[in-house]
Amino acid sequence: MINIYGIKRQDLEDYFLCSGEKKFKALQIFEWVYGKNAKSFQEMSNIKKELQDRLSSDYNFDMISIAKKQEDKLTKKYLFKLLDGNFVEAVLMEHDYGMSVCVSSEVGCNMGCAFCESGRLKKVRNLDAYEMVEQILLIQKDINERIDSVVIMGIGEPLDNYDNVMDFIKIINDAKGLAIGARHITLSTCGIVPKIKDLMNENLQINLAISLHAPNTQLRNKLMPVNKAYDLKELMKVVKEYINKTNRRVTIEYVMLHEVNDNEAQATELAALLRGLNVYVNLIPYNETNHIEFKKSSKDRIMKFYDILKKRGINVTIRKEFGSNIDAACGQLRSKEVKVWNHFI
Ligand code: SAH
């Protein structure tokens, strides 16, 4: 049986066409599932009984569940229990412009970035599209408010789970699905070059964010093992192609690690690397984790770095910090309900 929340409208249309039905039935089903929150096909009064029965034997409405919730002022962190007993986390952030959810895309992560907590558990498996959709549905229900934007920046490397993440994006972007505009969806990757090429040809208007974190390949090799597979030069080449093909501005994420990647020479080097590209740099104050060898850059160093980029004509912002009190900030999510959660469970 297939979970209904992991099905794109197009897939349902094909399902109906194959079984000699009209394809607009897919639209009706989507209206029931996402518009009216139906929890079974039996509730769908405009679908005939025989078809309800067939649908019920092919699709289920199984849900992951909220195991725990932790909150501070503008942030809520959710621990989800998946149907097979694995756990992932998602974070809700209240921005001035609306509610944003940071979703996980995998159980664990294989990318092994030296400073990131999420990679402590190696990848156990991909998340299915329905498991990503349900993170949003459950949060929406919990706060009784609409989610306006989604960032795929939780646990996992989304481009290492390409097909499911694409399905997820198409379902939440569907006007009859969760109707989250493509420009309100951001996918963040550590730089899996061939998959960035695939993404470029999807014709989606989503935002792409690249976790760069170093201005040269030597340092990037030390921080991000992925750089040994797809090095900085290759990555920058594909970013250029992506911008040319999609006409979309790309975000460059740069986590500020004290005396590792945050000095003035490195800022100058980064500015040179990005010169002339339609990108903007998001400087991320490091959220300290159990990787005690990494410390957060001081405000002073971040401002100096910022000024150098700015003076050299690079668009740059400093990311607002969310959730660090409850370990819900970037890189602090973990996929096993380890210590952080133990005193809640
Ligand atoms: N795998 C994807 C998405 C997950 S991480 C990626 O690499 O982009 C989301 C962002 O948070 C990445 O830029 C990541 O490098 C950054 N990050 C990881 N640990 C962090 C930490 N402790 N503090 C701040 N940002 C961190």
PDB file of C-alpha atoms in Angstrom, residues 20-212:
ATOM      1  CA  GLY A  20     -10.239   3.819 -17.231  1.00  0.00           C
ATOM      2  CA  GLU A  21     -11.371   6.685 -15.007  1.00  0.00           C
ATOM      3  CA  LYS A  22     -11.320  10.409 -15.727  1.00  0.00           C
ATOM      4  CA  LYS A  23      -8.179  12.160 -14.617  1.00  0.00           C
ATOM      5  CA  PHE A  24     -10.027  15.014 -12.867  1.00  0.00           C
ATOM      6  CA  LYS A  25     -10.733  12.516 -10.089  1.00  0.00           C
ATOM      7  CA  ALA A  26      -7.162  13.190  -8.974  1.00  0.00           C
ATOM      8  CA  LEU A  27      -8.108  16.796  -8.422  1.00  0.00           C
ATOM      9  CA  GLN A  28     -11.127  15.774  -6.390  1.00  0.00           C
ATOM     10  CA  ILE A  29      -9.000  13.503  -4.230  1.00  0.00           C
ATOM     11  CA  PHE A  30      -6.472  16.286  -3.635  1.00  0.00           C
ATOM     12  CA  GLU A  31      -9.283  18.620  -2.611  1.00  0.00           C
ATOM     13  CA  TRP A  32     -10.475  16.072  -0.075  1.00  0.00           C
ATOM     14  CA  VAL A  33      -7.059  15.205   1.267  1.00  0.00           C
ATOM     15  CA  TYR A  34      -5.530  18.668   1.529  1.00  0.00           C
ATOM     16  CA  GLY A  35      -8.517  21.033   1.318  1.00  0.00           C
ATOM     17  CA  LYS A  36     -10.949  19.181   3.575  1.00  0.00           C
ATOM     18  CA  ASN A  37      -8.510  17.110   5.569  1.00  0.00           C
ATOM     19  CA  ALA A  38     -10.263  13.838   4.805  1.00  0.00           C
ATOM     20  CA  LYS A  39      -8.781  10.826   6.573  1.00  0.00           C
ATOM     21  CA  SER A  40     -10.396   8.102   4.472  1.00  0.00           C
ATOM     22  CA  PHE A  41     -11.798   7.578   0.983  1.00  0.00           C
ATOM     23  CA  GLN A  42     -15.181   6.732   2.512  1.00  0.00           C
ATOM     24  CA  GLU A  43     -15.644  10.396   3.406  1.00  0.00           C
ATOM     25  CA  MET A  44     -15.302  11.428  -0.233  1.00  0.00           C
ATOM     26  CA  SER A  45     -18.942  11.738  -1.151  1.00  0.00           C
ATOM     27  CA  ASN A  46     -18.351  12.578  -4.819  1.00  0.00           C
ATOM     28  CA  ILE A  47     -16.357   9.364  -5.387  1.00  0.00           C
ATOM     29  CA  LYS A  48     -18.445   6.289  -6.099  1.00  0.00           C
ATOM     30  CA  LYS A  49     -18.349   3.433  -3.613  1.00  0.00           C
ATOM     31  CA  GLU A  50     -16.591   0.959  -5.891  1.00  0.00           C
ATOM     32  CA  LEU A  51     -13.791   3.421  -6.547  1.00  0.00           C
ATOM     33  CA  GLN A  52     -13.541   4.296  -2.850  1.00  0.00           C
ATOM     34  CA  ASP A  53     -12.977   0.609  -2.141  1.00  0.00           C
ATOM     35  CA  ARG A  54     -10.341   0.274  -4.830  1.00  0.00           C
ATOM     36  CA  LEU A  55      -8.529   3.378  -3.606  1.00  0.00           C
ATOM     37  CA  SER A  56      -8.684   2.085  -0.029  1.00  0.00           C
ATOM     38  CA  SER A  57      -6.933  -1.095  -1.005  1.00  0.00           C
ATOM     39  CA  ASP A  58      -4.178   0.799  -2.873  1.00  0.00           C
ATOM     40  CA  TYR A  59      -3.536   3.807  -0.643  1.00  0.00           C
ATOM     41  CA  ASN A  60      -3.419   4.478   3.093  1.00  0.00           C
ATOM     42  CA  PHE A  61      -3.508   7.607   5.252  1.00  0.00           C
ATOM     43  CA  ASP A  62      -0.918   6.442   7.798  1.00  0.00           C
ATOM     44  CA  MET A  63       0.695   9.249   9.731  1.00  0.00           C
ATOM     45  CA  ILE A  64       4.012   9.701  11.460  1.00  0.00           C
ATOM     46  CA  SER A  65       3.523  11.170  14.936  1.00  0.00           C
ATOM     47  CA  ILE A  66       4.831  13.953  17.117  1.00  0.00           C
ATOM     48  CA  ALA A  67       6.859  12.259  19.852  1.00  0.00           C
ATOM     49  CA  LYS A  68       7.880  15.489  21.590  1.00  0.00           C
ATOM     50  CA  LYS A  69       7.831  19.206  21.200  1.00  0.00           C
ATOM     51  CA  GLN A  70      10.121  21.839  22.665  1.00  0.00           C
ATOM     52  CA  GLU A  71       9.604  25.564  22.360  1.00  0.00           C
ATOM     53  CA  ASP A  72      11.045  28.951  22.979  1.00  0.00           C
ATOM     54  CA  LYS A  73       9.700  32.330  21.899  1.00  0.00           C
ATOM     55  CA  LEU A  74       9.831  32.205  18.127  1.00  0.00           C
ATOM     56  CA  THR A  75      10.793  28.577  17.597  1.00  0.00           C
ATOM     57  CA  LYS A  76       9.311  25.157  18.125  1.00  0.00           C
ATOM     58  CA  LYS A  77      11.250  21.954  17.633  1.00  0.00           C
ATOM     59  CA  TYR A  78       9.352  18.770  16.876  1.00  0.00           C
ATOM     60  CA  LEU A  79      10.620  15.243  17.272  1.00  0.00           C
ATOM     61  CA  PHE A  80       8.739  12.929  14.925  1.00  0.00           C
ATOM     62  CA  LYS A  81       8.456   9.202  15.317  1.00  0.00           C
ATOM     63  CA  LEU A  82       8.315   7.468  11.952  1.00  0.00           C
ATOM     64  CA  LEU A  83       6.242   4.370  11.368  1.00  0.00           C
ATOM     65  CA  ASP A  84       9.313   2.124  11.530  1.00  0.00           C
ATOM     66  CA  GLY A  85      10.413   3.593  14.867  1.00  0.00           C
ATOM     67  CA  ASN A  86      13.083   5.946  13.516  1.00  0.00           C
ATOM     68  CA  PHE A  87      13.088   9.590  14.587  1.00  0.00           C
ATOM     69  CA  VAL A  88      13.660  12.867  12.764  1.00  0.00           C
ATOM     70  CA  GLU A  89      13.250  16.492  13.750  1.00  0.00           C
ATOM     71  CA  ALA A  90      11.742  19.600  12.190  1.00  0.00           C
ATOM     72  CA  VAL A  91      11.712  23.193  13.343  1.00  0.00           C
ATOM     73  CA  LEU A  92       9.021  25.843  13.086  1.00  0.00           C
ATOM     74  CA  MET A  93      10.159  29.446  12.974  1.00  0.00           C
ATOM     75  CA  GLU A  94       7.961  32.469  13.277  1.00  0.00           C
ATOM     76  CA  HIS A  95       9.269  35.186  10.948  1.00  0.00           C
ATOM     77  CA  ASP A  96       7.783  38.651  10.403  1.00  0.00           C
ATOM     78  CA  TYR A  97       6.664  37.394   7.011  1.00  0.00           C
ATOM     79  CA  GLY A  98       5.002  34.211   8.256  1.00  0.00           C
ATOM     80  CA  MET A  99       5.530  30.690   9.483  1.00  0.00           C
ATOM     81  CA  SER A 100       8.455  28.756   8.133  1.00  0.00           C
ATOM     82  CA  VAL A 101       9.280  25.088   8.638  1.00  0.00           C
ATOM     83  CA  CYS A 102      12.710  23.502   8.363  1.00  0.00           C
ATOM     84  CA  VAL A 103      12.182  19.854   7.382  1.00  0.00           C
ATOM     85  CA  SER A 104      14.477  16.838   7.521  1.00  0.00           C
ATOM     86  CA  SER A 105      15.029  14.798   4.377  1.00  0.00           C
ATOM     87  CA  GLU A 106      16.850  11.711   5.695  1.00  0.00           C
ATOM     88  CA  VAL A 107      17.252   9.653   8.840  1.00  0.00           C
ATOM     89  CA  GLY A 108      20.880  10.501   9.615  1.00  0.00           C
ATOM     90  CA  CYS A 109      23.282  11.964   7.072  1.00  0.00           C
ATOM     91  CA  ASN A 110      26.354  10.652   5.278  1.00  0.00           C
ATOM     92  CA  MET A 111      27.943  13.952   4.372  1.00  0.00           C
ATOM     93  CA  GLY A 112      30.067  14.145   7.519  1.00  0.00           C
ATOM     94  CA  CYS A 113      30.597  17.917   7.676  1.00  0.00           C
ATOM     95  CA  ALA A 114      33.097  18.387  10.505  1.00  0.00           C
ATOM     96  CA  PHE A 115      31.084  20.998  12.401  1.00  0.00           C
ATOM     97  CA  CYS A 116      27.563  19.605  12.028  1.00  0.00           C
ATOM     98  CA  GLU A 117      25.665  17.646  14.660  1.00  0.00           C
ATOM     99  CA  SER A 118      23.179  16.066  12.273  1.00  0.00           C
ATOM    100  CA  GLY A 119      25.817  13.893  10.648  1.00  0.00           C
ATOM    101  CA  ARG A 120      26.739  12.149  13.907  1.00  0.00           C
ATOM    102  CA  LEU A 121      24.305   9.426  12.975  1.00  0.00           C
ATOM    103  CA  LYS A 122      25.201   7.982   9.592  1.00  0.00           C
ATOM    104  CA  LYS A 123      22.383   7.787   7.127  1.00  0.00           C
ATOM    105  CA  VAL A 124      19.926   5.058   8.044  1.00  0.00           C
ATOM    106  CA  ARG A 125      17.591   5.657   5.149  1.00  0.00           C
ATOM    107  CA  ASN A 126      15.941   8.220   2.890  1.00  0.00           C
ATOM    108  CA  LEU A 127      12.701   9.770   3.998  1.00  0.00           C
ATOM    109  CA  ASP A 128       9.755   9.046   1.748  1.00  0.00           C
ATOM    110  CA  ALA A 129       7.906  12.015   0.302  1.00  0.00           C
ATOM    111  CA  TYR A 130       4.960  11.375   2.621  1.00  0.00           C
ATOM    112  CA  GLU A 131       7.218  11.576   5.668  1.00  0.00           C
ATOM    113  CA  MET A 132       8.311  15.051   4.617  1.00  0.00           C
ATOM    114  CA  VAL A 133       4.776  16.187   3.718  1.00  0.00           C
ATOM    115  CA  GLU A 134       3.479  14.930   7.060  1.00  0.00           C
ATOM    116  CA  GLN A 135       6.101  16.918   9.009  1.00  0.00           C
ATOM    117  CA  ILE A 136       4.399  20.010   7.597  1.00  0.00           C
ATOM    118  CA  LEU A 137       0.828  18.739   7.976  1.00  0.00           C
ATOM    119  CA  LEU A 138       1.373  17.861  11.621  1.00  0.00           C
ATOM    120  CA  ILE A 139       2.996  21.173  12.464  1.00  0.00           C
ATOM    121  CA  GLN A 140       0.241  23.047  10.642  1.00  0.00           C
ATOM    122  CA  LYS A 141      -2.337  21.177  12.664  1.00  0.00           C
ATOM    123  CA  ASP A 142      -0.461  21.666  15.908  1.00  0.00           C
ATOM    124  CA  ILE A 143      -0.316  25.454  15.568  1.00  0.00           C
ATOM    125  CA  ASN A 144      -3.593  25.742  13.681  1.00  0.00           C
ATOM    126  CA  GLU A 145      -1.981  28.110  11.218  1.00  0.00           C
ATOM    127  CA  ARG A 146      -0.861  27.918   7.635  1.00  0.00           C
ATOM    128  CA  ILE A 147       2.790  27.301   6.838  1.00  0.00           C
ATOM    129  CA  ASP A 148       4.031  29.934   4.373  1.00  0.00           C
ATOM    130  CA  SER A 149       7.494  28.720   3.606  1.00  0.00           C
ATOM    131  CA  VAL A 150       9.590  25.593   3.767  1.00  0.00           C
ATOM    132  CA  VAL A 151      13.339  25.158   3.953  1.00  0.00           C
ATOM    133  CA  ILE A 152      14.827  21.734   3.341  1.00  0.00           C
ATOM    134  CA  MET A 153      17.669  22.278   5.772  1.00  0.00           C
ATOM    135  CA  GLY A 154      16.983  19.832   8.581  1.00  0.00           C
ATOM    136  CA  ILE A 155      18.721  16.496   8.990  1.00  0.00           C
ATOM    137  CA  GLY A 156      19.984  14.969   5.776  1.00  0.00           C
ATOM    138  CA  GLU A 157      21.278  15.959   2.375  1.00  0.00           C
ATOM    139  CA  PRO A 158      18.243  16.526   0.141  1.00  0.00           C
ATOM    140  CA  LEU A 159      20.114  15.893  -3.101  1.00  0.00           C
ATOM    141  CA  ASP A 160      21.210  12.521  -1.747  1.00  0.00           C
ATOM    142  CA  ASN A 161      17.482  11.651  -1.664  1.00  0.00           C
ATOM    143  CA  TYR A 162      16.664  13.312  -4.943  1.00  0.00           C
ATOM    144  CA  ASP A 163      13.505  11.589  -6.209  1.00  0.00           C
ATOM    145  CA  ASN A 164      11.617  11.693  -2.932  1.00  0.00           C
ATOM    146  CA  VAL A 165      12.576  15.307  -2.326  1.00  0.00           C
ATOM    147  CA  MET A 166      11.366  16.263  -5.814  1.00  0.00           C
ATOM    148  CA  ASP A 167       8.036  14.513  -5.173  1.00  0.00           C
ATOM    149  CA  PHE A 168       7.769  16.294  -1.836  1.00  0.00           C
ATOM    150  CA  ILE A 169       8.377  19.681  -3.440  1.00  0.00           C
ATOM    151  CA  LYS A 170       5.789  19.025  -6.145  1.00  0.00           C
ATOM    152  CA  ILE A 171       3.156  17.958  -3.609  1.00  0.00           C
ATOM    153  CA  ILE A 172       3.587  20.940  -1.302  1.00  0.00           C
ATOM    154  CA  ASN A 173       3.837  23.302  -4.267  1.00  0.00           C
ATOM    155  CA  ASP A 174       0.628  21.972  -5.881  1.00  0.00           C
ATOM    156  CA  ALA A 175      -2.132  24.600  -5.775  1.00  0.00           C
ATOM    157  CA  LYS A 176      -4.484  21.833  -4.624  1.00  0.00           C
ATOM    158  CA  GLY A 177      -1.871  20.347  -2.314  1.00  0.00           C
ATOM    159  CA  LEU A 178      -0.336  22.560   0.359  1.00  0.00           C
ATOM    160  CA  ALA A 179      -0.091  25.443  -2.117  1.00  0.00           C
ATOM    161  CA  ILE A 180       3.282  26.641  -0.883  1.00  0.00           C
ATOM    162  CA  GLY A 181       4.717  28.842  -3.623  1.00  0.00           C
ATOM    163  CA  ALA A 182       7.938  27.627  -5.238  1.00  0.00           C
ATOM    164  CA  ARG A 183       9.636  30.879  -4.285  1.00  0.00           C
ATOM    165  CA  HIS A 184       8.825  30.061  -0.685  1.00  0.00           C
ATOM    166  CA  ILE A 185      10.634  26.719  -0.886  1.00  0.00           C
ATOM    167  CA  THR A 186      14.407  26.550  -0.342  1.00  0.00           C
ATOM    168  CA  LEU A 187      16.568  23.511  -0.887  1.00  0.00           C
ATOM    169  CA  SER A 188      19.978  23.567   0.754  1.00  0.00           C
ATOM    170  CA  THR A 189      22.774  21.300  -0.440  1.00  0.00           C
ATOM    171  CA  CYS A 190      26.378  20.695   0.507  1.00  0.00           C
ATOM    172  CA  GLY A 191      27.130  20.523  -3.216  1.00  0.00           C
ATOM    173  CA  ILE A 192      26.349  17.267  -5.004  1.00  0.00           C
ATOM    174  CA  VAL A 193      27.246  18.535  -8.450  1.00  0.00           C
ATOM    175  CA  PRO A 194      25.458  16.031 -10.763  1.00  0.00           C
ATOM    176  CA  LYS A 195      22.238  16.431  -8.787  1.00  0.00           C
ATOM    177  CA  ILE A 196      22.446  20.212  -9.013  1.00  0.00           C
ATOM    178  CA  LYS A 197      22.551  19.658 -12.783  1.00  0.00           C
ATOM    179  CA  ASP A 198      19.419  17.518 -12.577  1.00  0.00           C
ATOM    180  CA  LEU A 199      17.694  20.104 -10.429  1.00  0.00           C
ATOM    181  CA  MET A 200      18.516  22.806 -12.958  1.00  0.00           C
ATOM    182  CA  ASN A 201      16.452  20.917 -15.547  1.00  0.00           C
ATOM    183  CA  GLU A 202      13.384  20.430 -13.347  1.00  0.00           C
ATOM    184  CA  ASN A 203      12.051  23.837 -14.256  1.00  0.00           C
ATOM    185  CA  LEU A 204      11.123  24.622 -10.674  1.00  0.00           C
ATOM    186  CA  GLN A 205      11.187  28.167  -9.357  1.00  0.00           C
ATOM    187  CA  ILE A 206      12.463  27.127  -5.926  1.00  0.00           C
ATOM    188  CA  ASN A 207      15.421  28.738  -4.169  1.00  0.00           C
ATOM    189  CA  LEU A 208      18.710  26.903  -4.158  1.00  0.00           C
ATOM    190  CA  ALA A 209      21.136  27.397  -1.280  1.00  0.00           C
ATOM    191  CA  ILE A 210      24.688  26.095  -1.416  1.00  0.00           C
ATOM    192  CA  SER A 211      26.534  25.327   1.797  1.00  0.00           C
ATOM    193  CA  LEU A 212      29.932  26.688   0.825  1.00  0.00           C
TER     194      LEU A 212
END
